PDB file of C-alpha atoms in Angstrom:
ATOM      1  CA  MET A  18       0.100  -0.028  -0.039  1.00 32.00           C
ATOM      2  CA  LYS A  19       1.457   3.026  -0.980  1.00 36.00           C
ATOM      3  CA  TYR A  20       0.367   6.188   0.778  1.00 31.00           C
ATOM      4  CA  ASP A  21      -1.087   8.917  -1.414  1.00 36.00           C
ATOM      5  CA  PHE A  22       0.801  11.965  -2.281  1.00 32.00           C
ATOM      6  CA  ARG A  23      -1.949  14.026  -4.373  1.00 30.00           C
ATOM      7  CA  GLY A  24      -1.750  16.606  -1.391  1.00 36.00           C
ATOM      8  CA  ALA A  25       2.226  17.021  -2.523  1.00 37.00           C
ATOM      9  CA  GLU A  26       2.755  21.238  -3.368  1.00 42.00           C
ATOM     10  CA  PRO A  27       2.369  21.779  -7.187  1.00 40.00           C
ATOM     11  CA  ASN A  28       5.647  21.105  -9.427  1.00 43.00           C
ATOM     12  CA  ARG A  29       6.979  19.557  -5.771  1.00 52.00           C
ATOM     13  CA  ARG A  30       7.843  15.560  -7.031  1.00 74.00           C
ATOM     14  CA  HIS A  31       8.467  13.209  -4.430  1.00 94.00           C
ATOM     15  CA  ILE A  32      11.570  11.789  -4.310  1.00 96.00           C
ATOM     16  CA  GLY A  33      11.625   7.921  -3.884  1.00 97.00           C
ATOM     17  CA  PRO A  34      14.456   5.413  -3.265  1.00 97.00           C
ATOM     18  CA  GLY A  35      15.205   5.298  -7.643  1.00 97.00           C
ATOM     19  CA  ASP A  36      16.078   8.960  -6.974  1.00 97.00           C
ATOM     20  CA  ILE A  37      18.172   8.349  -3.687  1.00 97.00           C
ATOM     21  CA  ARG A  38      19.839   5.335  -5.507  1.00 97.00           C
ATOM     22  CA  ALA A  39      20.748   8.082  -8.557  1.00 96.00           C
ATOM     23  CA  ALA A  40      22.232  10.709  -6.108  1.00 91.00           C
ATOM     24  CA  THR A  41      25.528  11.580  -7.607  1.00 89.00           C
ATOM     25  CA  PRO A  42      28.609  13.407  -5.878  1.00 86.00           C
ATOM     26  CA  ASP A  43      27.599  17.105  -6.947  1.00 91.00           C
ATOM     27  CA  ARG A  44      24.292  17.245  -4.860  1.00 94.00           C
ATOM     28  CA  PRO A  45      25.128  15.286  -0.923  1.00 97.00           C
ATOM     29  CA  LEU A  46      22.150  13.859  -0.092  1.00 98.00           C
ATOM     30  CA  VAL A  47      20.313  15.221   3.068  1.00 98.00           C
ATOM     31  CA  CYS A  48      18.787  13.358   5.419  1.00 98.00           C
ATOM     32  CA  LEU A  49      16.865  13.998   9.086  1.00 98.00           C
ATOM     33  CA  THR A  50      15.207  11.819  11.412  1.00 98.00           C
ATOM     34  CA  ALA A  51      12.046  12.315  11.956  1.00 98.00           C
ATOM     35  CA  TYR A  52       9.343  10.553  14.195  1.00 98.00           C
ATOM     36  CA  THR A  53       5.794  13.108  14.583  1.00 98.00           C
ATOM     37  CA  ALA A  54       3.704  14.614  11.824  1.00 98.00           C
ATOM     38  CA  PRO A  55       4.890  18.085  12.721  1.00 98.00           C
ATOM     39  CA  VAL A  56       8.604  17.446  12.562  1.00 98.00           C
ATOM     40  CA  ALA A  57       8.036  16.105   9.084  1.00 98.00           C
ATOM     41  CA  ALA A  58       6.278  18.810   7.616  1.00 97.00           C
ATOM     42  CA  TYR A  59       8.538  21.050   8.761  1.00 97.00           C
ATOM     43  CA  LEU A  60      11.627  18.934   7.080  1.00 98.00           C
ATOM     44  CA  ASP A  61       9.978  17.891   4.292  1.00 98.00           C
ATOM     45  CA  PRO A  62      10.901  20.809   1.838  1.00 96.00           C
ATOM     46  CA  VAL A  63      14.508  20.696   2.549  1.00 97.00           C
ATOM     47  CA  CYS A  64      15.340  17.192   2.861  1.00 98.00           C
ATOM     48  CA  ASP A  65      15.852  14.174   0.391  1.00 98.00           C
ATOM     49  CA  LEU A  66      15.190  11.530   2.734  1.00 98.00           C
ATOM     50  CA  LEU A  67      13.238  11.562   6.614  1.00 98.00           C
ATOM     51  CA  LEU A  68      14.430   8.349   8.733  1.00 98.00           C
ATOM     52  CA  VAL A  69      11.943   7.193  10.606  1.00 98.00           C
ATOM     53  CA  GLY A  70      14.578   5.883  13.460  1.00 97.00           C
ATOM     54  CA  ASP A  71      14.664   3.566  16.124  1.00 97.00           C
ATOM     55  CA  SER A  72      16.571   6.697  17.734  1.00 96.00           C
ATOM     56  CA  LEU A  73      13.434   7.447  18.988  1.00 97.00           C
ATOM     57  CA  GLY A  74      13.456   5.115  21.818  1.00 96.00           C
ATOM     58  CA  MET A  75      16.150   7.533  23.371  1.00 93.00           C
ATOM     59  CA  VAL A  76      14.715  11.041  22.396  1.00 94.00           C
ATOM     60  CA  ILE A  77      11.123  10.420  22.916  1.00 96.00           C
ATOM     61  CA  TYR A  78      10.692   7.543  25.137  1.00 96.00           C
ATOM     62  CA  GLY A  79      13.501   8.638  27.569  1.00 94.00           C
ATOM     63  CA  MET A  80      14.887   5.077  26.930  1.00 93.00           C
ATOM     64  CA  ASP A  81      19.007   4.770  27.140  1.00 90.00           C
ATOM     65  CA  GLY A  82      19.024   2.836  23.662  1.00 90.00           C
ATOM     66  CA  THR A  83      17.431   1.870  20.923  1.00 92.00           C
ATOM     67  CA  VAL A  84      16.506  -1.860  21.907  1.00 91.00           C
ATOM     68  CA  GLY A  85      13.366  -2.085  23.572  1.00 93.00           C
ATOM     69  CA  VAL A  86      11.938  -0.114  20.415  1.00 96.00           C
ATOM     70  CA  THR A  87       8.945  -2.280  18.922  1.00 97.00           C
ATOM     71  CA  LEU A  88       7.547  -2.629  16.164  1.00 98.00           C
ATOM     72  CA  ASP A  89       3.779  -1.045  16.805  1.00 98.00           C
ATOM     73  CA  MET A  90       6.009   1.989  18.313  1.00 98.00           C
ATOM     74  CA  MET A  91       8.296   2.230  14.411  1.00 98.00           C
ATOM     75  CA  ILE A  92       4.660   1.816  13.148  1.00 98.00           C
ATOM     76  CA  ALA A  93       2.757   4.674  15.046  1.00 98.00           C
ATOM     77  CA  HIS A  94       5.607   7.075  14.493  1.00 98.00           C
ATOM     78  CA  GLY A  95       5.858   5.853  10.944  1.00 98.00           C
ATOM     79  CA  ARG A  96       1.934   6.702   9.411  1.00 98.00           C
ATOM     80  CA  ALA A  97       2.379   9.881  11.302  1.00 98.00           C
ATOM     81  CA  VAL A  98       5.202  11.062   9.283  1.00 98.00           C
ATOM     82  CA  THR A  99       4.212   9.970   6.439  1.00 97.00           C
ATOM     83  CA  ARG A 100       1.327  11.602   7.175  1.00 96.00           C
ATOM     84  CA  ARG A 101       3.106  15.221   6.144  1.00 96.00           C
ATOM     85  CA  ALA A 102       5.889  13.930   4.679  1.00 97.00           C
ATOM     86  CA  ARG A 103       5.165  15.235   0.972  1.00 95.00           C
ATOM     87  CA  HIS A 104       8.527  15.542  -1.117  1.00 96.00           C
ATOM     88  CA  ALA A 105      11.558  13.429   1.073  1.00 98.00           C
ATOM     89  CA  CYS A 106      12.044  10.103   0.622  1.00 98.00           C
ATOM     90  CA  VAL A 107      10.096   8.617   3.963  1.00 98.00           C
ATOM     91  CA  VAL A 108      12.249   5.463   5.660  1.00 98.00           C
ATOM     92  CA  VAL A 109      11.618   3.211   8.673  1.00 98.00           C
ATOM     93  CA  ASP A 110      13.970   1.592  10.966  1.00 98.00           C
ATOM     94  CA  LEU A 111      13.113  -2.259  11.760  1.00 98.00           C
ATOM     95  CA  PRO A 112      13.495  -2.395  15.339  1.00 97.00           C
ATOM     96  CA  ALA A 113      16.061  -4.819  17.207  1.00 96.00           C
ATOM     97  CA  GLY A 114      14.406  -8.131  17.635  1.00 96.00           C
ATOM     98  CA  SER A 115      11.834  -7.723  14.279  1.00 97.00           C
ATOM     99  CA  TYR A 116      14.494  -8.777  11.466  1.00 97.00           C
ATOM    100  CA  GLU A 117      17.399 -11.397  13.164  1.00 96.00           C
ATOM    101  CA  ASP A 118      15.528 -14.171  12.901  1.00 97.00           C
ATOM    102  CA  GLY A 119      16.151 -14.509   9.035  1.00 97.00           C
ATOM    103  CA  PRO A 120      14.332 -13.568   6.137  1.00 98.00           C
ATOM    104  CA  GLY A 121      10.691 -15.100   7.301  1.00 98.00           C
ATOM    105  CA  GLN A 122      11.107 -12.897   9.880  1.00 98.00           C
ATOM    106  CA  ALA A 123      12.279  -9.681   8.087  1.00 98.00           C
ATOM    107  CA  LEU A 124       9.580 -10.227   5.730  1.00 98.00           C
ATOM    108  CA  GLU A 125       6.906 -10.262   7.977  1.00 98.00           C
ATOM    109  CA  SER A 126       7.575  -7.200   9.949  1.00 98.00           C
ATOM    110  CA  ALA A 127       8.909  -5.339   6.965  1.00 98.00           C
ATOM    111  CA  ARG A 128       5.617  -6.135   4.899  1.00 98.00           C
ATOM    112  CA  ARG A 129       3.662  -4.967   7.769  1.00 98.00           C
ATOM    113  CA  VAL A 130       5.499  -1.611   8.235  1.00 98.00           C
ATOM    114  CA  MET A 131       4.993  -0.383   4.938  1.00 97.00           C
ATOM    115  CA  ALA A 132       1.868  -1.864   4.342  1.00 97.00           C
ATOM    116  CA  GLU A 133       0.843   0.355   7.881  1.00 97.00           C
ATOM    117  CA  THR A 134       2.439   3.126   7.178  1.00 97.00           C
ATOM    118  CA  GLY A 135       2.789   4.028   3.858  1.00 96.00           C
ATOM    119  CA  ALA A 136       6.526   4.486   3.891  1.00 97.00           C
ATOM    120  CA  ASP A 137       8.971   4.564   1.041  1.00 98.00           C
ATOM    121  CA  ALA A 138      11.254   1.755   1.975  1.00 98.00           C
ATOM    122  CA  VAL A 139      12.888   0.023   5.554  1.00 98.00           C
ATOM    123  CA  LYS A 140      15.886   0.098   7.255  1.00 98.00           C
ATOM    124  CA  LEU A 141      17.784  -3.080   9.448  1.00 97.00           C
ATOM    125  CA  GLU A 142      21.338  -2.877  10.584  1.00 97.00           C
ATOM    126  CA  GLY A 143      24.126  -5.191   9.112  1.00 97.00           C
ATOM    127  CA  GLY A 144      25.818  -6.436   6.585  1.00 97.00           C
ATOM    128  CA  ILE A 145      26.666  -9.960   5.594  1.00 98.00           C
ATOM    129  CA  ALA A 146      24.547 -10.978   8.660  1.00 97.00           C
ATOM    130  CA  VAL A 147      21.731  -9.753   6.845  1.00 98.00           C
ATOM    131  CA  GLU A 148      22.840  -9.591   3.245  1.00 98.00           C
ATOM    132  CA  ALA A 149      19.670 -12.953   2.910  1.00 98.00           C
ATOM    133  CA  SER A 150      16.805 -10.955   4.508  1.00 98.00           C
ATOM    134  CA  ILE A 151      17.572  -7.696   2.479  1.00 98.00           C
ATOM    135  CA  ALA A 152      18.201  -9.605  -1.003  1.00 98.00           C
ATOM    136  CA  ALA A 153      14.101 -11.222   0.309  1.00 98.00           C
ATOM    137  CA  LEU A 154      13.074  -7.650   0.954  1.00 98.00           C
ATOM    138  CA  VAL A 155      14.152  -6.343  -2.139  1.00 98.00           C
ATOM    139  CA  GLY A 156      13.184  -9.187  -4.325  1.00 98.00           C
ATOM    140  CA  ASP A 157       9.366  -8.951  -2.744  1.00 98.00           C
ATOM    141  CA  GLY A 158       9.450  -5.230  -3.879  1.00 98.00           C
ATOM    142  CA  ILE A 159      10.552  -3.637  -0.758  1.00 98.00           C
ATOM    143  CA  PRO A 160      13.248  -1.462  -0.678  1.00 98.00           C
ATOM    144  CA  VAL A 161      15.999  -1.249   1.732  1.00 98.00           C
ATOM    145  CA  LEU A 162      18.367   1.178   3.008  1.00 98.00           C
ATOM    146  CA  GLY A 163      21.320  -0.512   4.734  1.00 98.00           C
ATOM    147  CA  HIS A 164      23.026   0.310   7.745  1.00 98.00           C
ATOM    148  CA  ILE A 165      26.829  -0.567   8.294  1.00 98.00           C
ATOM    149  CA  GLY A 166      29.851   0.308  11.046  1.00 97.00           C
ATOM    150  CA  LEU A 167      28.121   1.514  14.257  1.00 95.00           C
ATOM    151  CA  LEU A 168      25.080  -0.944  14.825  1.00 95.00           C
ATOM    152  CA  PRO A 169      23.038   1.266  17.470  1.00 92.00           C
ATOM    153  CA  GLN A 170      21.113  -1.779  18.363  1.00 92.00           C
ATOM    154  CA  HIS A 171      23.859  -4.920  18.871  1.00 85.00           C
ATOM    155  CA  ALA A 172      26.528  -2.755  20.519  1.00 76.00           C
ATOM    156  CA  GLU A 173      25.796  -4.390  23.999  1.00 65.00           C
ATOM    157  CA  GLU A 174      29.450  -2.859  25.016  1.00 62.00           C
ATOM    158  CA  GLY A 175      28.484   0.441  24.092  1.00 63.00           C
ATOM    159  CA  PHE A 176      29.168   2.241  21.145  1.00 77.00           C
ATOM    160  CA  ARG A 177      32.453   1.788  19.973  1.00 87.00           C
ATOM    161  CA  ILE A 178      33.686   3.622  16.695  1.00 91.00           C
ATOM    162  CA  GLN A 179      34.605   1.190  13.998  1.00 92.00           C
ATOM    163  CA  GLY A 180      36.536   0.116  11.570  1.00 93.00           C
ATOM    164  CA  ARG A 181      39.751   0.856  13.378  1.00 95.00           C
ATOM    165  CA  GLY A 182      42.676  -1.949  12.517  1.00 95.00           C
ATOM    166  CA  GLU A 183      43.070  -4.104   9.113  1.00 96.00           C
ATOM    167  CA  ASP A 184      40.651  -6.031  10.799  1.00 96.00           C
ATOM    168  CA  GLY A 185      38.112  -3.557  11.591  1.00 96.00           C
ATOM    169  CA  ALA A 186      38.106  -1.946   8.208  1.00 97.00           C
ATOM    170  CA  ARG A 187      38.363  -5.373   5.903  1.00 97.00           C
ATOM    171  CA  GLN A 188      34.928  -5.616   8.309  1.00 97.00           C
ATOM    172  CA  VAL A 189      33.078  -2.567   7.551  1.00 98.00           C
ATOM    173  CA  LEU A 190      34.017  -2.917   3.473  1.00 98.00           C
ATOM    174  CA  GLU A 191      32.325  -6.111   3.812  1.00 98.00           C
ATOM    175  CA  ASP A 192      29.436  -5.212   5.311  1.00 98.00           C
ATOM    176  CA  GLY A 193      29.237  -2.637   2.401  1.00 98.00           C
ATOM    177  CA  LEU A 194      29.800  -4.970  -0.435  1.00 98.00           C
ATOM    178  CA  ALA A 195      27.364  -7.409   0.859  1.00 98.00           C
ATOM    179  CA  VAL A 196      24.608  -4.555   1.149  1.00 98.00           C
ATOM    180  CA  GLU A 197      25.358  -3.563  -1.976  1.00 98.00           C
ATOM    181  CA  ARG A 198      25.124  -7.417  -3.479  1.00 98.00           C
ATOM    182  CA  ALA A 199      22.043  -7.531  -1.982  1.00 98.00           C
ATOM    183  CA  SER A 200      20.310  -4.582  -3.977  1.00 98.00           C
ATOM    184  CA  ALA A 201      19.798  -2.198  -1.345  1.00 98.00           C
ATOM    185  CA  PHE A 202      19.282   1.356  -2.737  1.00 98.00           C
ATOM    186  CA  ALA A 203      21.850   3.125  -0.332  1.00 98.00           C
ATOM    187  CA  VAL A 204      23.855   2.434   2.890  1.00 98.00           C
ATOM    188  CA  VAL A 205      24.380   4.605   5.604  1.00 98.00           C
ATOM    189  CA  ILE A 206      27.661   4.654   7.625  1.00 98.00           C
ATOM    190  CA  GLU A 207      27.704   4.755  10.740  1.00 97.00           C
ATOM    191  CA  GLY A 208      30.547   5.637  14.040  1.00 96.00           C
ATOM    192  CA  THR A 209      33.485   4.941  11.241  1.00 97.00           C
ATOM    193  CA  VAL A 210      36.830   6.194  10.977  1.00 97.00           C
ATOM    194  CA  GLU A 211      36.912   8.943   8.693  1.00 97.00           C
ATOM    195  CA  PRO A 212      39.726   7.118   5.654  1.00 97.00           C
ATOM    196  CA  VAL A 213      37.316   3.364   5.995  1.00 98.00           C
ATOM    197  CA  ALA A 214      34.378   5.519   5.383  1.00 98.00           C
ATOM    198  CA  ARG A 215      36.054   7.335   2.161  1.00 98.00           C
ATOM    199  CA  ARG A 216      37.195   4.050   0.986  1.00 98.00           C
ATOM    200  CA  VAL A 217      33.928   2.289   1.542  1.00 98.00           C
ATOM    201  CA  THR A 218      32.120   5.637  -0.381  1.00 98.00           C
ATOM    202  CA  GLU A 219      34.684   5.109  -3.245  1.00 97.00           C
ATOM    203  CA  ALA A 220      33.926   0.904  -3.434  1.00 98.00           C
ATOM    204  CA  LEU A 221      30.244   1.487  -3.765  1.00 98.00           C
ATOM    205  CA  SER A 222      28.270   2.053  -6.794  1.00 97.00           C
ATOM    206  CA  ILE A 223      25.100   2.823  -4.271  1.00 98.00           C
ATOM    207  CA  PRO A 224      25.028   5.780  -2.371  1.00 98.00           C
ATOM    208  CA  THR A 225      26.672   5.941   1.281  1.00 98.00           C
ATOM    209  CA  ILE A 226      25.041   8.702   4.075  1.00 98.00           C
ATOM    210  CA  GLY A 227      27.072   9.388   6.710  1.00 98.00           C
ATOM    211  CA  ILE A 228      26.551   9.809  10.500  1.00 97.00           C
ATOM    212  CA  GLY A 229      29.911   9.909  12.358  1.00 96.00           C
ATOM    213  CA  ALA A 230      31.510   9.068   9.329  1.00 97.00           C
ATOM    214  CA  SER A 231      33.279  11.417   6.260  1.00 97.00           C
ATOM    215  CA  ALA A 232      32.155  13.732   4.203  1.00 97.00           C
ATOM    216  CA  ALA A 233      33.227  11.947   1.112  1.00 97.00           C
ATOM    217  CA  CYS A 234      29.965   9.459   1.692  1.00 98.00           C
ATOM    218  CA  SER A 235      27.420  10.949  -0.612  1.00 97.00           C
ATOM    219  CA  GLY A 236      25.113  12.509   1.961  1.00 98.00           C
ATOM    220  CA  GLN A 237      24.683  12.924   5.571  1.00 98.00           C
ATOM    221  CA  ILE A 238      22.148  12.321   8.479  1.00 98.00           C
ATOM    222  CA  LEU A 239      22.102  13.303  12.050  1.00 97.00           C
ATOM    223  CA  VAL A 240      19.367  13.304  14.674  1.00 97.00           C
ATOM    224  CA  THR A 241      17.540  16.093  14.336  1.00 97.00           C
ATOM    225  CA  ASP A 242      16.382  15.949  17.898  1.00 97.00           C
ATOM    226  CA  ASP A 243      20.584  17.095  18.384  1.00 95.00           C
ATOM    227  CA  LEU A 244      20.483  19.287  15.744  1.00 96.00           C
ATOM    228  CA  LEU A 245      17.532  21.269  17.153  1.00 97.00           C
ATOM    229  CA  GLY A 246      19.364  20.944  20.557  1.00 95.00           C
ATOM    230  CA  LEU A 247      15.905  19.155  22.330  1.00 94.00           C
ATOM    231  CA  TYR A 248      18.019  15.927  23.330  1.00 91.00           C
ATOM    232  CA  ASP A 249      18.678  16.537  27.174  1.00 87.00           C
ATOM    233  CA  GLY A 250      21.230  13.523  26.402  1.00 82.00           C
ATOM    234  CA  HIS A 251      24.831  12.862  25.063  1.00 81.00           C
ATOM    235  CA  LEU A 252      25.605  14.847  22.207  1.00 83.00           C
ATOM    236  CA  PRO A 253      28.393  12.550  20.253  1.00 83.00           C
ATOM    237  CA  LYS A 254      31.298  13.962  18.357  1.00 86.00           C
ATOM    238  CA  PHE A 255      29.947  13.770  15.020  1.00 87.00           C
ATOM    239  CA  ALA A 256      26.804  15.699  15.905  1.00 90.00           C
ATOM    240  CA  GLU A 257      26.398  19.469  15.527  1.00 91.00           C
ATOM    241  CA  ARG A 258      24.015  21.679  17.179  1.00 94.00           C
ATOM    242  CA  TYR A 259      21.991  24.681  14.824  1.00 94.00           C
ATOM    243  CA  ALA A 260      19.789  25.649  17.883  1.00 95.00           C
ATOM    244  CA  ASP A 261      18.972  25.904  21.304  1.00 95.00           C
ATOM    245  CA  LEU A 262      15.297  24.881  20.792  1.00 97.00           C
ATOM    246  CA  ALA A 263      15.729  23.897  24.642  1.00 96.00           C
ATOM    247  CA  GLY A 264      16.709  27.139  25.816  1.00 96.00           C
ATOM    248  CA  THR A 265      13.513  28.555  23.755  1.00 97.00           C
ATOM    249  CA  ILE A 266      11.201  25.874  25.357  1.00 97.00           C
ATOM    250  CA  ARG A 267      12.551  26.962  28.787  1.00 97.00           C
ATOM    251  CA  GLU A 268      11.980  30.642  28.378  1.00 97.00           C
ATOM    252  CA  ALA A 269       8.125  30.313  26.887  1.00 98.00           C
ATOM    253  CA  ALA A 270       7.218  27.760  29.817  1.00 98.00           C
ATOM    254  CA  GLN A 271       8.548  29.998  32.741  1.00 98.00           C
ATOM    255  CA  ARG A 272       6.986  33.794  31.349  1.00 97.00           C
ATOM    256  CA  TRP A 273       4.181  31.103  30.855  1.00 97.00           C
ATOM    257  CA  THR A 274       4.557  30.388  34.378  1.00 98.00           C
ATOM    258  CA  ASP A 275       4.953  33.765  35.630  1.00 98.00           C
ATOM    259  CA  ASP A 276       2.336  35.209  33.613  1.00 97.00           C
ATOM    260  CA  VAL A 277      -0.118  32.337  35.273  1.00 97.00           C
ATOM    261  CA  ARG A 278       0.876  33.014  38.906  1.00 98.00           C
ATOM    262  CA  SER A 279       0.626  37.273  38.213  1.00 98.00           C
ATOM    263  CA  ARG A 280      -2.706  36.219  36.565  1.00 97.00           C
ATOM    264  CA  ALA A 281      -1.973  37.961  33.122  1.00 97.00           C
ATOM    265  CA  PHE A 282      -3.101  34.647  31.798  1.00 96.00           C
ATOM    266  CA  PRO A 283      -6.077  34.616  30.242  1.00 96.00           C
ATOM    267  CA  ALA A 284      -6.359  37.844  29.461  1.00 95.00           C
ATOM    268  CA  GLU A 285      -9.394  39.012  28.271  1.00 93.00           C
ATOM    269  CA  ARG A 286      -8.606  37.993  24.235  1.00 95.00           C
ATOM    270  CA  ASN A 287      -7.978  34.044  25.754  1.00 95.00           C
ATOM    271  CA  THR A 288     -11.314  34.018  27.097  1.00 94.00           C
ATOM    272  CA  TYR A 289     -15.270  34.214  25.780  1.00 93.00           C
ATOM    273  CA  ALA A 290     -17.863  36.352  26.101  1.00 91.00           C
ATOM    274  CA  GLU A 291     -21.121  34.955  27.103  1.00 86.00           C
ATOM    275  CA  ARG A 292     -23.474  35.830  23.436  1.00 80.00           C
ATOM    276  CA  PRO A 293     -26.488  38.733  24.352  1.00 75.00           C
ATOM    277  CA  ALA A 294     -29.871  36.124  24.031  1.00 71.00           C
ATOM    278  CA  GLY A 295     -31.225  35.849  20.514  1.00 66.00           C
ATOM    279  CA  LYS A 296     -27.776  35.760  19.013  1.00 64.00           C
ATOM    280  CA  VAL A 297     -25.948  33.100  17.305  1.00 59.00           C
TER     281      VAL A 297
END
């Protein structure tokens, strides 16, 4: 079931996985996370891709990590984002526990996401380990965005930068080649040393989307809540704050609190007068 984009602005073309696959080096891909309908609407005009990431576990639900996010949670937020996205390609993460058992489980989960959200594609973590599952999804007509390097869903001992040493570099490259062989339309490279991310980008024919990787990647993605200064947890080195919305929220709440306690709010303009008899 494909989302109906008939409400799109005139002359504004929806970007699909094929468009992402055809990205050229002269126009880096712009990608951000979105978890709610309003934020999707704000970001949609400037983004090529909106990711409904399982990072919502931390930034929305206050979890310590992404493990614990459920498929139902991803579907609910995915549906919210597709309701307002008219331009960007919308991708929904398959959460931990929804695909690792093999192609059968991955297909069941991905079919639910696609049918119940109207997203353009799904994303799952891993390279060689999930090559067969990616191939099965693509064979079923479900576009897949890969994810290699640092895999938050599988970082049982904490987040560690990937690609260090010959073995580490070889693993990231082999994972990237596996994702490409399985016909993913692009791949996220997360938390990987810069020279390795650069070499992987040069070695693959599909676009790479970096997050803590390299400026040489075909595009970049960040968690929007980090970008806007909304997340109150650890800000990773690769993130950059372009705004301080948390400060704006605190200031607005304090001003309203002061007005309520001084009885300046509600003012007359915020209340309703009784209508004269006979008036409608």
